Amino acid sequence: MAMQSNEPVIFERDCEAALIPAGDTGIIPKGAEGMITQALGGSYTVYIQGNLFRIDGKDADAIGKEPEPTPELPDNASAEDVEQLVWDQMRRCYDPEIPINIVELGLVYRCDITLNGDGTRSVDIDMTLTAPGCGMGDILAYDVREKVRQIPTVEEVKVEIVFDPPWSFEMMSEAAKLQTGMM
């Protein structure tokens, strides 16, 4: 679902949320009123009393929306299946200021998946921002961690914001360039 609007909402239950751009988490209480300003990648951006909050898709019922299904892996999933699902989950992460996912924007530089001795996996991700002064790094890292952590067998997710090499428009996919009118 992709939408940018100003849809009024009243929280139907207490709900965990991340403050944009800081990424700090807290609880929005039942009965709080706000406006959904964006719905991308299964997450919702809600404006409440001068602040923006990110609501994960799993908590969509708190704002009267259908919760996002949890990603699934077959029992016999290969390492390639897991890697594909990790990349698919990252494609569900959007910069709150740009309605293009972080993979298409070319923000993900490295994604290493390690199979641990107990059968769980650790995922290490290096990503960048469109500009070193961009204030959205913490919320983007939070969103990536939360979405990748939903994958069965993923126990740990580390996201590091890096600036080498510096991001440039050339790192965007052809589709992202078309969408932004840069092609």
Protein backbone atom coordinates (compact mmCIF):
# COMPACT_ATOMS: atom_id res chain seq x y z
CA MET A 1 0.00 0.00 0.00
CA ALA A 2 1.33 3.43 -0.87
CA MET A 3 -0.47 6.53 0.20
CA GLN A 4 0.22 10.05 1.19
CA SER A 5 -2.75 11.73 2.74
CA ASN A 6 -4.05 13.31 5.88
CA GLU A 7 -6.40 10.66 7.19
CA PRO A 8 -7.61 11.28 10.77
CA VAL A 9 -7.08 8.43 13.20
CA ILE A 10 -7.89 7.61 16.83
CA PHE A 11 -5.75 4.93 18.45
CA GLU A 12 -7.91 1.95 19.39
CA ARG A 13 -5.33 0.54 21.82
CA ASP A 14 -1.97 1.42 23.30
CA CYS A 15 0.62 1.14 20.55
CA GLU A 16 4.41 1.08 20.36
CA ALA A 17 5.75 3.73 18.00
CA ALA A 18 9.08 5.21 16.93
CA LEU A 19 9.62 8.96 17.02
CA ILE A 20 10.70 10.41 13.66
CA PRO A 21 13.55 11.20 13.06
CA ALA A 22 15.15 10.06 16.35
CA GLY A 23 13.97 6.45 16.25
CA ASP A 24 13.31 6.44 20.01
CA THR A 25 10.39 4.20 20.90
CA GLY A 26 7.51 4.75 23.24
CA ILE A 27 3.83 4.03 23.68
CA ILE A 28 1.03 6.06 22.12
CA PRO A 29 -1.98 5.64 24.42
CA LYS A 30 -5.41 4.40 23.44
CA GLY A 31 -7.61 7.35 22.49
CA ALA A 32 -4.77 9.50 21.11
CA GLU A 33 -5.79 11.43 18.01
CA GLY A 34 -3.61 12.07 14.99
CA MET A 35 -3.34 12.10 11.21
CA ILE A 36 -1.88 9.39 9.01
CA THR A 37 0.43 11.32 6.70
CA GLN A 38 2.03 8.40 4.87
CA ALA A 39 1.53 4.66 4.44
CA LEU A 40 4.40 2.93 2.66
CA GLY A 41 5.93 -0.52 2.95
CA GLY A 42 3.39 -1.62 5.52
CA SER A 43 4.35 1.13 7.98
CA TYR A 44 2.41 4.25 8.83
CA THR A 45 3.63 7.76 9.60
CA VAL A 46 1.28 9.45 12.04
CA TYR A 47 1.31 13.12 13.05
CA ILE A 48 0.32 13.71 16.69
CA GLN A 49 0.60 17.04 18.50
CA GLY A 50 3.51 18.36 16.42
CA ASN A 51 5.45 15.08 16.23
CA LEU A 52 5.76 12.34 13.64
CA PHE A 53 5.68 8.68 14.67
CA ARG A 54 6.34 5.47 12.73
CA ILE A 55 3.81 2.70 13.39
CA ASP A 56 4.92 -0.78 12.33
CA GLY A 57 2.59 -2.76 10.11
CA LYS A 58 2.20 -5.43 12.79
CA ASP A 59 0.51 -2.75 14.93
CA ALA A 60 -1.77 -1.40 12.19
CA ASP A 61 -4.85 -2.63 14.06
CA ALA A 62 -4.19 0.08 16.67
CA ILE A 63 -5.13 2.66 14.03
CA GLY A 64 -7.96 0.68 12.47
CA LYS A 65 -5.92 -0.84 9.63
CA GLU A 66 -5.23 -4.43 8.68
CA PRO A 67 -1.99 -5.69 10.30
CA GLU A 68 0.79 -6.70 7.93
CA PRO A 69 1.41 -10.44 7.67
CA THR A 70 4.66 -11.71 9.17
CA PRO A 71 7.19 -12.80 6.54
CA GLU A 72 7.41 -16.55 6.13
CA LEU A 73 10.18 -18.97 5.24
CA PRO A 74 9.63 -22.60 4.31
CA ASP A 75 11.23 -25.16 6.66
CA ASN A 76 13.73 -26.12 3.95
CA ALA A 77 14.67 -22.52 3.08
CA SER A 78 18.09 -22.12 1.51
CA ALA A 79 20.58 -19.38 2.35
CA GLU A 80 19.52 -17.73 -0.93
CA ASP A 81 15.85 -17.81 0.16
CA VAL A 82 16.75 -16.08 3.42
CA GLU A 83 18.87 -13.47 1.62
CA GLN A 84 16.06 -12.76 -0.85
CA LEU A 85 13.60 -12.27 2.01
CA VAL A 86 16.02 -9.91 3.80
CA TRP A 87 16.28 -7.79 0.64
CA ASP A 88 12.50 -7.94 0.16
CA GLN A 89 12.00 -6.67 3.73
CA MET A 90 14.47 -3.83 3.13
CA ARG A 91 12.47 -2.90 0.01
CA ARG A 92 9.59 -2.22 2.43
CA CYS A 93 11.64 0.53 4.17
CA TYR A 94 11.06 4.09 3.01
CA ASP A 95 12.67 7.38 3.88
CA PRO A 96 9.85 9.41 5.46
CA GLU A 97 10.74 12.29 3.10
CA ILE A 98 11.10 10.28 -0.15
CA PRO A 99 8.44 7.79 -1.28
CA ILE A 100 11.02 5.39 -2.77
CA ASN A 101 12.34 2.37 -0.90
CA ILE A 102 15.91 2.39 0.40
CA VAL A 103 17.06 -0.43 -1.90
CA GLU A 104 15.88 1.38 -5.05
CA LEU A 105 17.46 4.59 -3.73
CA GLY A 106 20.79 2.73 -3.54
CA LEU A 107 21.20 3.32 0.19
CA VAL A 108 22.10 -0.27 1.12
CA TYR A 109 25.81 -0.94 0.61
CA ARG A 110 26.27 -4.29 2.36
CA CYS A 111 24.11 -7.08 3.72
CA ASP A 112 25.85 -10.06 5.32
CA ILE A 113 23.88 -12.94 6.79
CA THR A 114 25.56 -15.36 9.20
CA LEU A 115 24.12 -18.73 10.18
CA ASN A 116 24.76 -19.18 13.90
CA GLY A 117 25.48 -22.53 15.56
CA ASP A 118 21.98 -22.71 17.04
CA GLY A 119 20.28 -22.30 13.63
CA THR A 120 19.44 -18.63 14.10
CA ARG A 121 20.85 -15.93 11.86
CA SER A 122 22.60 -12.61 12.40
CA VAL A 123 22.29 -9.89 9.77
CA ASP A 124 24.80 -7.06 9.41
CA ILE A 125 23.78 -4.17 7.15
CA ASP A 126 25.74 -1.11 6.07
CA MET A 127 23.63 1.65 4.61
CA THR A 128 23.98 5.32 3.90
CA LEU A 129 21.82 8.41 3.63
CA THR A 130 21.18 10.66 0.67
CA ALA A 131 23.23 13.36 2.44
CA PRO A 132 25.51 13.31 5.50
CA GLY A 133 23.33 15.93 7.19
CA CYS A 134 20.10 13.97 6.62
CA GLY A 135 18.30 13.65 9.94
CA MET A 136 16.46 10.44 9.02
CA GLY A 137 19.30 7.99 9.73
CA ASP A 138 18.05 6.80 13.11
CA ILE A 139 14.49 6.15 11.95
CA LEU A 140 15.67 4.41 8.77
CA ALA A 141 18.00 2.15 10.78
CA TYR A 142 15.14 1.42 13.20
CA ASP A 143 12.79 0.54 10.33
CA VAL A 144 15.36 -1.78 8.69
CA ARG A 145 16.08 -3.53 12.01
CA GLU A 146 12.39 -4.02 12.78
CA LYS A 147 11.45 -5.33 9.34
CA VAL A 148 14.44 -7.70 9.00
CA ARG A 149 14.00 -8.94 12.59
CA GLN A 150 10.50 -10.18 11.65
CA ILE A 151 12.03 -12.88 9.40
CA PRO A 152 11.87 -16.36 10.95
CA THR A 153 15.31 -17.50 12.25
CA VAL A 154 16.72 -13.94 12.31
CA GLU A 155 17.83 -13.35 15.88
CA GLU A 156 20.04 -10.27 15.57
CA VAL A 157 20.13 -7.33 13.16
CA LYS A 158 22.86 -4.70 13.19
CA VAL A 159 22.49 -1.63 10.98
CA GLU A 160 25.37 0.78 10.59
CA ILE A 161 25.07 4.15 8.85
CA VAL A 162 28.19 4.76 6.73
CA PHE A 163 29.22 7.56 4.36
CA ASP A 164 31.97 5.91 2.36
CA PRO A 165 31.44 5.97 -0.51
CA PRO A 166 29.24 9.07 -0.49
CA TRP A 167 25.79 8.46 -1.94
CA SER A 168 25.06 9.89 -5.40
CA PHE A 169 22.16 9.84 -7.85
CA GLU A 170 24.01 7.22 -9.91
CA MET A 171 23.37 4.69 -7.12
CA MET A 172 19.62 4.83 -7.70
CA SER A 173 17.94 2.10 -9.72
CA GLU A 174 16.52 2.96 -13.13
CA ALA A 175 13.01 2.70 -11.66
CA ALA A 176 13.85 5.17 -8.86
CA LYS A 177 15.38 7.59 -11.36
CA LEU A 178 12.22 7.40 -13.47
CA GLN A 179 9.99 7.91 -10.43
CA THR A 180 11.91 11.01 -9.36
CA GLY A 181 12.16 12.42 -12.89
CA MET A 182 15.95 12.11 -12.94
CA MET A 183 16.02 10.12 -16.14
